[in-house]
mmCIF file of C-alpha atoms and ligand atoms in Angstrom:
data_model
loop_
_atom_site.group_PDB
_atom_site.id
_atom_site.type_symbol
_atom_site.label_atom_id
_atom_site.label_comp_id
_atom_site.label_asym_id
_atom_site.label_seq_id
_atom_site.Cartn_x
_atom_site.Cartn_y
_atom_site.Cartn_z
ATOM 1 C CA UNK A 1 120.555 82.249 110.137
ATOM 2 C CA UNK A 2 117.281 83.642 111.579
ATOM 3 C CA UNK A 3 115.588 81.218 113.799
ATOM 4 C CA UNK A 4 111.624 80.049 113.215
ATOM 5 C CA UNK A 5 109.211 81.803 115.738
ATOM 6 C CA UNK A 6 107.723 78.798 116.996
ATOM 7 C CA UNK A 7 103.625 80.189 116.882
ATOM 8 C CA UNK A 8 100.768 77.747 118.550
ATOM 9 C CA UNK A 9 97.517 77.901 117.978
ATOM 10 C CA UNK A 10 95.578 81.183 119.330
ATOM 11 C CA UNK A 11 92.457 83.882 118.349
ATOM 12 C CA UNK A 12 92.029 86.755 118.610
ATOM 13 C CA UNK A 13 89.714 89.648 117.167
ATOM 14 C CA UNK A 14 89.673 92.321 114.517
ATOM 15 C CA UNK A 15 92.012 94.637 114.739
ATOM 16 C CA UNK A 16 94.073 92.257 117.260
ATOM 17 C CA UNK A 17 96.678 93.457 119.735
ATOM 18 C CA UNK A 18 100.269 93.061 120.341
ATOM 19 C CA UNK A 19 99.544 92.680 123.665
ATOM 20 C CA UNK A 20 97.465 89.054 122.997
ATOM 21 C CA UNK A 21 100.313 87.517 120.826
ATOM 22 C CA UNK A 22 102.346 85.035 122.046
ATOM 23 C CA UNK A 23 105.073 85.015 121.454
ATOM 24 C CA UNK A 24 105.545 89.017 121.060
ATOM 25 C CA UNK A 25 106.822 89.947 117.857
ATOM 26 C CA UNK A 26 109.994 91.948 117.723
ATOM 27 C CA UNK A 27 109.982 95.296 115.525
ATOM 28 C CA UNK A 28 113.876 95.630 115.053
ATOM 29 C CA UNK A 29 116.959 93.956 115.811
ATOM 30 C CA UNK A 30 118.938 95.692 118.854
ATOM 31 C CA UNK A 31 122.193 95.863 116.283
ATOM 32 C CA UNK A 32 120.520 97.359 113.661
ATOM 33 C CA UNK A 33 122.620 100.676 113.370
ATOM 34 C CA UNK A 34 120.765 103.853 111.469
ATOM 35 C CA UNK A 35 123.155 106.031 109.672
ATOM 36 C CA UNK A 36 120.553 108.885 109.227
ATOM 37 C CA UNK A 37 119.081 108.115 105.903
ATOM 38 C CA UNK A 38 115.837 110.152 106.910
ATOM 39 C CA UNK A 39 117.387 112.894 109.025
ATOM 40 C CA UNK A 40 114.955 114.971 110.063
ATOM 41 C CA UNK A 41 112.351 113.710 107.454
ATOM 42 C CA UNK A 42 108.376 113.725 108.558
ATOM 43 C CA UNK A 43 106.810 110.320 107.883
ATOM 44 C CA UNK A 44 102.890 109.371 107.829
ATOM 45 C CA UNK A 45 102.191 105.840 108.457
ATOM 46 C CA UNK A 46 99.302 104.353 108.539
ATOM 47 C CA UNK A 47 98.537 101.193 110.770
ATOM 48 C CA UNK A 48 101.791 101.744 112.733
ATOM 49 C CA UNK A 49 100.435 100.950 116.178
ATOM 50 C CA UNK A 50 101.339 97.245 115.195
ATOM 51 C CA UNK A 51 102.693 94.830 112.750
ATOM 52 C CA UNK A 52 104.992 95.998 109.900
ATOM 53 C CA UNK A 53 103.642 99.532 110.532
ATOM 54 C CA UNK A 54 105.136 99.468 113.954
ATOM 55 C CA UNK A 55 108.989 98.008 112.553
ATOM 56 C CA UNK A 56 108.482 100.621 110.299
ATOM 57 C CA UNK A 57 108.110 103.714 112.181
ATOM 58 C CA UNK A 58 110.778 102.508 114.896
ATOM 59 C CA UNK A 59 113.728 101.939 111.706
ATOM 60 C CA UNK A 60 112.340 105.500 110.783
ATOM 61 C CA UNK A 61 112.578 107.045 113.827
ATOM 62 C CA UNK A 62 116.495 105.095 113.928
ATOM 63 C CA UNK A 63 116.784 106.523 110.929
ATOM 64 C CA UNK A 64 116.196 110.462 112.155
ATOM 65 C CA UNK A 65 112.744 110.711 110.753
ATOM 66 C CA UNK A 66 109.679 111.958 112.871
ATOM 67 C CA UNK A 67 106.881 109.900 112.722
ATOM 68 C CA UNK A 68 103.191 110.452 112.688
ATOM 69 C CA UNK A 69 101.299 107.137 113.276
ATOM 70 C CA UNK A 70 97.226 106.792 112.062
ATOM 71 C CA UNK A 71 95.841 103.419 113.543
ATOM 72 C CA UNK A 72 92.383 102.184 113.988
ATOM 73 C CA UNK A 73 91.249 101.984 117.532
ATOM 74 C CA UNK A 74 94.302 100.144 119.622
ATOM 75 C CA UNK A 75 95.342 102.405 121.885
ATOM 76 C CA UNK A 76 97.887 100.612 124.120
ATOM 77 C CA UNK A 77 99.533 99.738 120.715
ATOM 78 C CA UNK A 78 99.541 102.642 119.466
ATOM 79 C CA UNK A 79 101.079 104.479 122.801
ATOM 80 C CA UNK A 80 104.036 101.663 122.868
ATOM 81 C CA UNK A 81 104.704 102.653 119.247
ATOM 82 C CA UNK A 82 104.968 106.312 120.494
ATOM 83 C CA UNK A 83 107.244 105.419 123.306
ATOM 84 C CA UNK A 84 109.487 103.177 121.299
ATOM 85 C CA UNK A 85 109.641 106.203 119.034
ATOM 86 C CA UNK A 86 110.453 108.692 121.379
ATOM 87 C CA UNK A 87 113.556 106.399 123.015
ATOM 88 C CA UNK A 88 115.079 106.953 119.826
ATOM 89 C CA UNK A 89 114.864 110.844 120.211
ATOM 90 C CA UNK A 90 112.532 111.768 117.264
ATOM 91 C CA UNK A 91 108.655 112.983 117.656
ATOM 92 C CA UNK A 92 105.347 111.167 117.403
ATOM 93 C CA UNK A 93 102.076 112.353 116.703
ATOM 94 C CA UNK A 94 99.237 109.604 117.451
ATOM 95 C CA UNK A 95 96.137 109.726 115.367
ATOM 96 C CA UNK A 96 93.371 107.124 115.332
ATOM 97 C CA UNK A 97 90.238 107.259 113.600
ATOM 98 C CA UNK A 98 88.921 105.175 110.007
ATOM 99 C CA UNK A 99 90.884 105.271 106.874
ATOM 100 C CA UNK A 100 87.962 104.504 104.611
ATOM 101 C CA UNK A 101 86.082 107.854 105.562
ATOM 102 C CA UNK A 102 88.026 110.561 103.395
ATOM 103 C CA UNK A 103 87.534 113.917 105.900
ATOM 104 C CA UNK A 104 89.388 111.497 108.189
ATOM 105 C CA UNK A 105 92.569 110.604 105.768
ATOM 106 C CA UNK A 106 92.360 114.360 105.297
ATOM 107 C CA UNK A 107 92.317 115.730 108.662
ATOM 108 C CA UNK A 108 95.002 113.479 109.052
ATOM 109 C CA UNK A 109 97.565 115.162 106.686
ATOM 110 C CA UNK A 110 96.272 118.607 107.783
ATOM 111 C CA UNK A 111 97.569 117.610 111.366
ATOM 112 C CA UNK A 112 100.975 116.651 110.180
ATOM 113 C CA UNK A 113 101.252 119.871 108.444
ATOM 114 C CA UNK A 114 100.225 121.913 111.222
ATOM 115 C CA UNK A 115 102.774 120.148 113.569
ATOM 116 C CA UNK A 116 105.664 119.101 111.329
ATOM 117 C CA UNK A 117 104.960 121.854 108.956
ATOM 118 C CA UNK A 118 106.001 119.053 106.238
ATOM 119 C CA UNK A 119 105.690 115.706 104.717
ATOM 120 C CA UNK A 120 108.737 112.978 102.630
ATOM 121 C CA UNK A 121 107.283 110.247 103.321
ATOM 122 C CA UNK A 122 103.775 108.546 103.101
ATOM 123 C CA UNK A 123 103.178 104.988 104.102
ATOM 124 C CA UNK A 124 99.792 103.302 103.050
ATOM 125 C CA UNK A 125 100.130 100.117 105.489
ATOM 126 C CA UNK A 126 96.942 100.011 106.889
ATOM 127 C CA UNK A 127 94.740 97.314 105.951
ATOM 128 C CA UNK A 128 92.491 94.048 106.950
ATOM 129 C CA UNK A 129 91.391 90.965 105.935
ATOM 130 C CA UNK A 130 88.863 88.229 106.962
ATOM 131 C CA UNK A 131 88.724 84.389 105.635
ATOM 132 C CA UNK A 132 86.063 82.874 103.707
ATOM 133 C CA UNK A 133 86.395 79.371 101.676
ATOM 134 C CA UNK A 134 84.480 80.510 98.876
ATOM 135 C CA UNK A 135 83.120 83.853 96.995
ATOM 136 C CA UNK A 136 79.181 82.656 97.914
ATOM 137 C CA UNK A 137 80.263 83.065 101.886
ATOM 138 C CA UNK A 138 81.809 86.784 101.123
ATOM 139 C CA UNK A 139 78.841 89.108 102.229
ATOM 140 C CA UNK A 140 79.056 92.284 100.213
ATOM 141 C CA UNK A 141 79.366 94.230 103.684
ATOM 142 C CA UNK A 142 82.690 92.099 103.695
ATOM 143 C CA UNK A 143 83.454 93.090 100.476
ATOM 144 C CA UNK A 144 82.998 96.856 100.776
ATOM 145 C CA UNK A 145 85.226 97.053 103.722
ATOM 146 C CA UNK A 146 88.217 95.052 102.679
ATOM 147 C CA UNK A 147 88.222 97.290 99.546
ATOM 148 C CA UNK A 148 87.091 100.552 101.830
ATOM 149 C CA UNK A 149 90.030 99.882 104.081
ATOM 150 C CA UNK A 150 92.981 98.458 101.762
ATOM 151 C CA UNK A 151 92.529 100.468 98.599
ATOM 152 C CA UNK A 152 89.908 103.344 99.161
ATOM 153 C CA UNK A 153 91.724 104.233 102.286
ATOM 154 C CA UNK A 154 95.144 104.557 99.883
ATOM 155 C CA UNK A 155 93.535 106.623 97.463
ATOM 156 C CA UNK A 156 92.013 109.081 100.128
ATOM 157 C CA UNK A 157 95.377 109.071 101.786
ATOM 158 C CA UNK A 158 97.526 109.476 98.528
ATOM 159 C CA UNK A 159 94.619 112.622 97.581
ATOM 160 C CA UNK A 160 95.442 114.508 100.794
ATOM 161 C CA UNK A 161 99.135 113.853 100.670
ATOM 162 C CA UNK A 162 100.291 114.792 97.613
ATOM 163 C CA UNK A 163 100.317 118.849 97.071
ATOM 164 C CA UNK A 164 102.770 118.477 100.087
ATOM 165 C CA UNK A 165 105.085 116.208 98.619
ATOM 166 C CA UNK A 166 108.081 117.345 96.721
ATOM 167 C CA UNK A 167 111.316 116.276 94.919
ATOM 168 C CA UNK A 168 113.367 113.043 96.650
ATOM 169 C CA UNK A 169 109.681 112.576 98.538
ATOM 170 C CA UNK A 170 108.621 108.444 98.316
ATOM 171 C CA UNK A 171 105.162 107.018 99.071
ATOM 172 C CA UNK A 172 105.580 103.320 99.374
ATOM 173 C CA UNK A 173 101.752 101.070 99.825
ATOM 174 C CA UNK A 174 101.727 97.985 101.509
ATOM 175 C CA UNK A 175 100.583 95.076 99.185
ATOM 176 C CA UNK A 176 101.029 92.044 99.431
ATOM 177 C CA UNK A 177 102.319 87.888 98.291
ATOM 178 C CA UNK A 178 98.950 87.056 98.210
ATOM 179 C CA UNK A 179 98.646 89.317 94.925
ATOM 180 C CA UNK A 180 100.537 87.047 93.291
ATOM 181 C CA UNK A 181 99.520 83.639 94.404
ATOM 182 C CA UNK A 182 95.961 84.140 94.932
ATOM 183 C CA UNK A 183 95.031 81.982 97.742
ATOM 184 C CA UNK A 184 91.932 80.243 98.042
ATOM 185 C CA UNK A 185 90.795 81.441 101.399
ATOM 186 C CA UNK A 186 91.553 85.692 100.980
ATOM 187 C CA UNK A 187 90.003 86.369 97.525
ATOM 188 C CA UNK A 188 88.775 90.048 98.441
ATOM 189 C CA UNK A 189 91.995 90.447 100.189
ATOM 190 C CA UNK A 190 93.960 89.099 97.183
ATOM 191 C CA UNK A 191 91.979 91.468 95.006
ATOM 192 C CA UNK A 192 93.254 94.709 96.875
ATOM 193 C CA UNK A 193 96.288 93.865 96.800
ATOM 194 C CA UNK A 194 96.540 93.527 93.557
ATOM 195 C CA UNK A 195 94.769 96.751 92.868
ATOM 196 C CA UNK A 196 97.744 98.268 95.246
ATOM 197 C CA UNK A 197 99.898 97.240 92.861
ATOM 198 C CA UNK A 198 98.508 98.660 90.127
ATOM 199 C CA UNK A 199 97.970 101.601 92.134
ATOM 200 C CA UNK A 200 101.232 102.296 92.943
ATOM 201 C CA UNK A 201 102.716 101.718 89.070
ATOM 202 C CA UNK A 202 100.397 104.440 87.569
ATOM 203 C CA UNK A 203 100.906 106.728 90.159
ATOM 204 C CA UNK A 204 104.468 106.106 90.008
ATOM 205 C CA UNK A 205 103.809 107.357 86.095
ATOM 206 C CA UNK A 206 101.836 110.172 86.973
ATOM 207 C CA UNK A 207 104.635 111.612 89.666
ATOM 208 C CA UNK A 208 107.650 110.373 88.584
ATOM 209 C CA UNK A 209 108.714 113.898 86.491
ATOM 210 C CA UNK A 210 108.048 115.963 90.030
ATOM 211 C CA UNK A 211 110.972 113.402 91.620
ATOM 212 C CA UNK A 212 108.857 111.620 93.686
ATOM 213 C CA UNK A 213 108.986 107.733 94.029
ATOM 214 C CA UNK A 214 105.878 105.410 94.237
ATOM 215 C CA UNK A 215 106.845 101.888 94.926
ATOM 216 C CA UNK A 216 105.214 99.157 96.804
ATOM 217 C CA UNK A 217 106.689 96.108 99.407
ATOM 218 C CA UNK A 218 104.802 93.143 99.182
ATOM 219 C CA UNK A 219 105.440 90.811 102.553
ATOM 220 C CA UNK A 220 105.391 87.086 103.013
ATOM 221 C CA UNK A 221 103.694 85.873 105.963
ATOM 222 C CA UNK A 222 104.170 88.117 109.251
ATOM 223 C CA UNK A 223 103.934 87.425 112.479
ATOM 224 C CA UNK A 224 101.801 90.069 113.065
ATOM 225 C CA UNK A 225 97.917 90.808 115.349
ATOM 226 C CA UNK A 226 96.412 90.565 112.424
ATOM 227 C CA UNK A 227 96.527 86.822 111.588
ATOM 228 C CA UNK A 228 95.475 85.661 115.102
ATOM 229 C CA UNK A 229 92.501 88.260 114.324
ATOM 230 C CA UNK A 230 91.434 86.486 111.089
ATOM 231 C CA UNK A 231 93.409 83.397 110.392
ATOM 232 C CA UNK A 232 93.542 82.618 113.953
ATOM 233 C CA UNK A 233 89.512 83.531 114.584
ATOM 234 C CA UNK A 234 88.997 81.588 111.816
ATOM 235 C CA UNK A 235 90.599 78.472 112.618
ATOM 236 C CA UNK A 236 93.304 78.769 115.417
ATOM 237 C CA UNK A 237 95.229 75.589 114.198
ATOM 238 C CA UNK A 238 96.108 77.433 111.277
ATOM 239 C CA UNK A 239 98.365 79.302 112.561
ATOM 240 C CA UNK A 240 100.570 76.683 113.658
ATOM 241 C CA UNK A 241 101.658 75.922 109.919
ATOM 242 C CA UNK A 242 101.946 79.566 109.578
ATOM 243 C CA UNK A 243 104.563 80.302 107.274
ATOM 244 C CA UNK A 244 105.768 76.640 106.916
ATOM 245 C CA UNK A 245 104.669 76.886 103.058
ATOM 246 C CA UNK A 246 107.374 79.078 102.254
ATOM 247 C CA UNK A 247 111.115 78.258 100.468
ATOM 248 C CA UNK A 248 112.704 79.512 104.290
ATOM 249 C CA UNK A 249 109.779 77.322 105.714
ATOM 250 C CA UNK A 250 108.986 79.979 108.670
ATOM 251 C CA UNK A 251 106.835 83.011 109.206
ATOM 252 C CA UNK A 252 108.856 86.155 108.936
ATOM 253 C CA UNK A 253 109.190 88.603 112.235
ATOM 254 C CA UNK A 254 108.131 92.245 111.768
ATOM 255 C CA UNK A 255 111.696 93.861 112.152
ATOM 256 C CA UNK A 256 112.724 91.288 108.572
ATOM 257 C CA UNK A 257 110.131 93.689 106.550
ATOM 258 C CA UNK A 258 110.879 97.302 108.095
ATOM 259 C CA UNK A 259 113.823 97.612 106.372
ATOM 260 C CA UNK A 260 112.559 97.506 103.329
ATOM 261 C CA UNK A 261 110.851 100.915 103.669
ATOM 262 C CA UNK A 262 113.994 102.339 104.370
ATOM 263 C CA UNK A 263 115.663 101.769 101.451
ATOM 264 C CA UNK A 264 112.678 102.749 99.531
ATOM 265 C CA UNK A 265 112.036 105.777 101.614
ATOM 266 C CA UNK A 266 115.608 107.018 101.297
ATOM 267 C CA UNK A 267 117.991 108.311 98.571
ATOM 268 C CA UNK A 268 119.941 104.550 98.384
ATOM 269 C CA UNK A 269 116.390 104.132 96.221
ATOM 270 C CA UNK A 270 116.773 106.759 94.002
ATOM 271 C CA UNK A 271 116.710 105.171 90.471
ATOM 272 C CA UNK A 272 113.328 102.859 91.854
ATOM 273 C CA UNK A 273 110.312 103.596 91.315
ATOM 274 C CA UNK A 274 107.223 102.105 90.182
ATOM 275 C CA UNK A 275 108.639 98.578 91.577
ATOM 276 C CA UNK A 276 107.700 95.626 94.078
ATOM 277 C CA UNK A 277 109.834 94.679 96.878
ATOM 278 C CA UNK A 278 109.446 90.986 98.181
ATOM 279 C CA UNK A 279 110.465 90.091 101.396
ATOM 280 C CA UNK A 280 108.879 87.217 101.316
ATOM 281 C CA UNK A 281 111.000 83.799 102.675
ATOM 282 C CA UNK A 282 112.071 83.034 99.158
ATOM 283 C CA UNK A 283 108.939 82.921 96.633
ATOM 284 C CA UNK A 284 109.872 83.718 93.409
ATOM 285 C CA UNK A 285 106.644 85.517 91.647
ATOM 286 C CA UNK A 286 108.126 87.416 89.308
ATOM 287 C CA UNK A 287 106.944 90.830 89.559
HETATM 288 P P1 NAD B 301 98.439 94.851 111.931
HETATM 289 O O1 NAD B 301 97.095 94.410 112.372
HETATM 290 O O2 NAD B 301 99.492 94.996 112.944
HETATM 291 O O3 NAD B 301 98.337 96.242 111.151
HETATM 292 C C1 NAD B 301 97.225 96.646 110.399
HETATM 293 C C2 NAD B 301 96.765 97.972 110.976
HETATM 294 O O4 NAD B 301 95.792 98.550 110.117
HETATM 295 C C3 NAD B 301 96.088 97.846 112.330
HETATM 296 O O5 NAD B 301 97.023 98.056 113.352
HETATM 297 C C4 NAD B 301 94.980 98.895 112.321
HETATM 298 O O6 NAD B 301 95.190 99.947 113.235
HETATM 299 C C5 NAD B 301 95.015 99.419 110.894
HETATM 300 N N1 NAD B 301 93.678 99.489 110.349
HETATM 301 C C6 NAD B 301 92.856 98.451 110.045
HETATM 302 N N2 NAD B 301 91.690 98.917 109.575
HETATM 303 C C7 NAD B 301 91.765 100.283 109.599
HETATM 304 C C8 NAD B 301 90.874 101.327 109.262
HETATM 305 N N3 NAD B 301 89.645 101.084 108.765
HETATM 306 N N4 NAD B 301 91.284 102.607 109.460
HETATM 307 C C9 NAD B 301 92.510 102.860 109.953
HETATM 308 N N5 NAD B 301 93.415 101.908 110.260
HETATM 309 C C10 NAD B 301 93.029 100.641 110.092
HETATM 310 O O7 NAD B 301 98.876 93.815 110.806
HETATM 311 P P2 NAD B 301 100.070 93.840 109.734
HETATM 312 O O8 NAD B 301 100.194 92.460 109.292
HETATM 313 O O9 NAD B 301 101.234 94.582 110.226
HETATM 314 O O10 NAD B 301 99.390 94.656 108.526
HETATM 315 C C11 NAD B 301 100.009 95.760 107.903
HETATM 316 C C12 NAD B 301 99.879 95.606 106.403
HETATM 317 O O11 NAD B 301 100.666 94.498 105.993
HETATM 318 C C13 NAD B 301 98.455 95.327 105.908
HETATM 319 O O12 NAD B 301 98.218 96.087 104.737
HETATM 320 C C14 NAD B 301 98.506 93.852 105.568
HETATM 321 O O13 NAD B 301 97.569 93.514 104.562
HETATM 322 C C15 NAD B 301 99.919 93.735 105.068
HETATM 323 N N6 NAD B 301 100.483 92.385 105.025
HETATM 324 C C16 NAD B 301 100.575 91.626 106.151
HETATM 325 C C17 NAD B 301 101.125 90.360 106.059
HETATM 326 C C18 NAD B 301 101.253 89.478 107.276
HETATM 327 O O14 NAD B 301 101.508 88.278 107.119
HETATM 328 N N7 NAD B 301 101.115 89.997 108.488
HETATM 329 C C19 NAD B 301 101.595 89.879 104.837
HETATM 330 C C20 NAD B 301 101.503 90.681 103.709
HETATM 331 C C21 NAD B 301 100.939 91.945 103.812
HETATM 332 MG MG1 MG B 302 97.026 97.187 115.297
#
């Protein structure tokens, strides 16, 4: 049985750091063995400098995929990303800049193309949040950028992407529980999310008859920068019940959700597409 990461109270700010957390989070479990489900593959993810995006590209990379990582602003993250990638012998191409500015998303796939010459596999991960108790405390600035940088920044993305991608290619988007729950404290949050997943079923629709896959993973709570950056800055006690509300009564640690995007990214997915994965501690929300 996995253990309970045993989190205290801390802050942080927006977009938060590995480097701040305590305890560090761990991206993937030392006997996880990769049998080369993404040999020689090219992989964009966004926000893989930390968090999920970070577990992700590092099972890729065990996997025999080379990874191009698009983050924000943290560099230090973003260069141990690199480094973890490149001790498992496969190639990564750092790229930081904003995901809700289209010429950005864009330049972004024209640099993976010019040094990968392809793209299989397109991650939308990237995203934010902040915490408000009630829609009358949600400035629209707040509004504009959760949506700019969770769903905007997927469509941009996606736009770019997609005359590159071709048959047994996968795009899998980050969503989330809280699309299904709907708690109190993240409605513009919630409301991407759920827009993610409707995202990611029509576009499944659209592409399914070219043999790409669209699905989506939608994670529990993470023990991940970006809660001590918004939960945390919020109220730092919070974080010490982190997790505690779900069936497995603990946060989950990053390298419980990368795996996910391997199966979705590879071939073992082939008849999926269109669907929800839930890592999520045991909530059952049907969908
Ligand atoms: P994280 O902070 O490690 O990763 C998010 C990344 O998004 C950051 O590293 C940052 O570089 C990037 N980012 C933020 N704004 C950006 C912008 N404007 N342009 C470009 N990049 C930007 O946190 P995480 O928890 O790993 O988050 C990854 C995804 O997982 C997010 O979509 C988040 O909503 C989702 N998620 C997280 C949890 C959780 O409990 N941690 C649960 C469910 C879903
Ligand atoms: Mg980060």
């Amino acid at each position: 049985m996995v253990h309970k990461t045993e989190i205290h109270a801390q802050s942080q700010s927006l977009p938060g750091q590995e480097a701040l957390m305590t305890p560090p989070a761990v991206f993937i479990r030392n006997d996880y063995l990769g049998s080369r489900k993404l040999q020689d593959k090219v992989a964009l993810i966004s926000g893989a400098d930390s968090g999920i995006g970070r577990s992700v590209a590092l099972h890729f990379a065990r996997e025999g995929a080379d990874v191009v990582a698009l983050y924000l602003s943290e560099h230090d993250d973003a260069r141990e990303t690199r480094r973890l990638v490149e001790a498992e012998g496969r190639r990564c191409l750092l790229i930081d800049g904003d995901l809700g500015n289209p010429e950005f998303c864009r330049d972004a796939v024209a640099k993976t193309i010019a040094n990968f010459g392809k793209l299989n596999v397109l991650v939308n991960n990237a995203g934010t949040q902040q915490v408000q108790k009630c829609l009358t405390a949600i400035s629209d600035e707040q509004w504009r950028t959760t949506f700019r940088t969770n769903i905007d920044s997927m469509f941009y993305l996606t736009k770019a992407a997609l005359p590159y991608l071709k048959e047994d290619d996968a795009i899998i988007n980050t969503a989330s529980i809280n699309a299904y729950v709907g708690p109190a404290l993240l409605l513009d949050y919630s409301a991407t999310k759920g827009a993610i997943i409707s995202f990611t079923r029509s576009l499944s629709n659209q592409v399914v008859g070219k043999g790409i896959r669209v699905n989506a993973v939608a994670p529990g709570p993470v023990w991940t920068p970006l809660q001590p950056a918004t939960l945390g800055a919020y109220d730092p006690q919070l974080l010490e019940d982190f997790g505690s509300d779900t069936p497995m009564g603990r946060a989950a640690q990053p390298w419980e959700i990368g795996p996910c995007y391997v199966f979705l990214a590879s071939l073992d997915a082939s008849f999926i597409s269109g669907q929800t994965l839930h890592p999520n501690g045991g909530t059952v929300v049907n969908g």
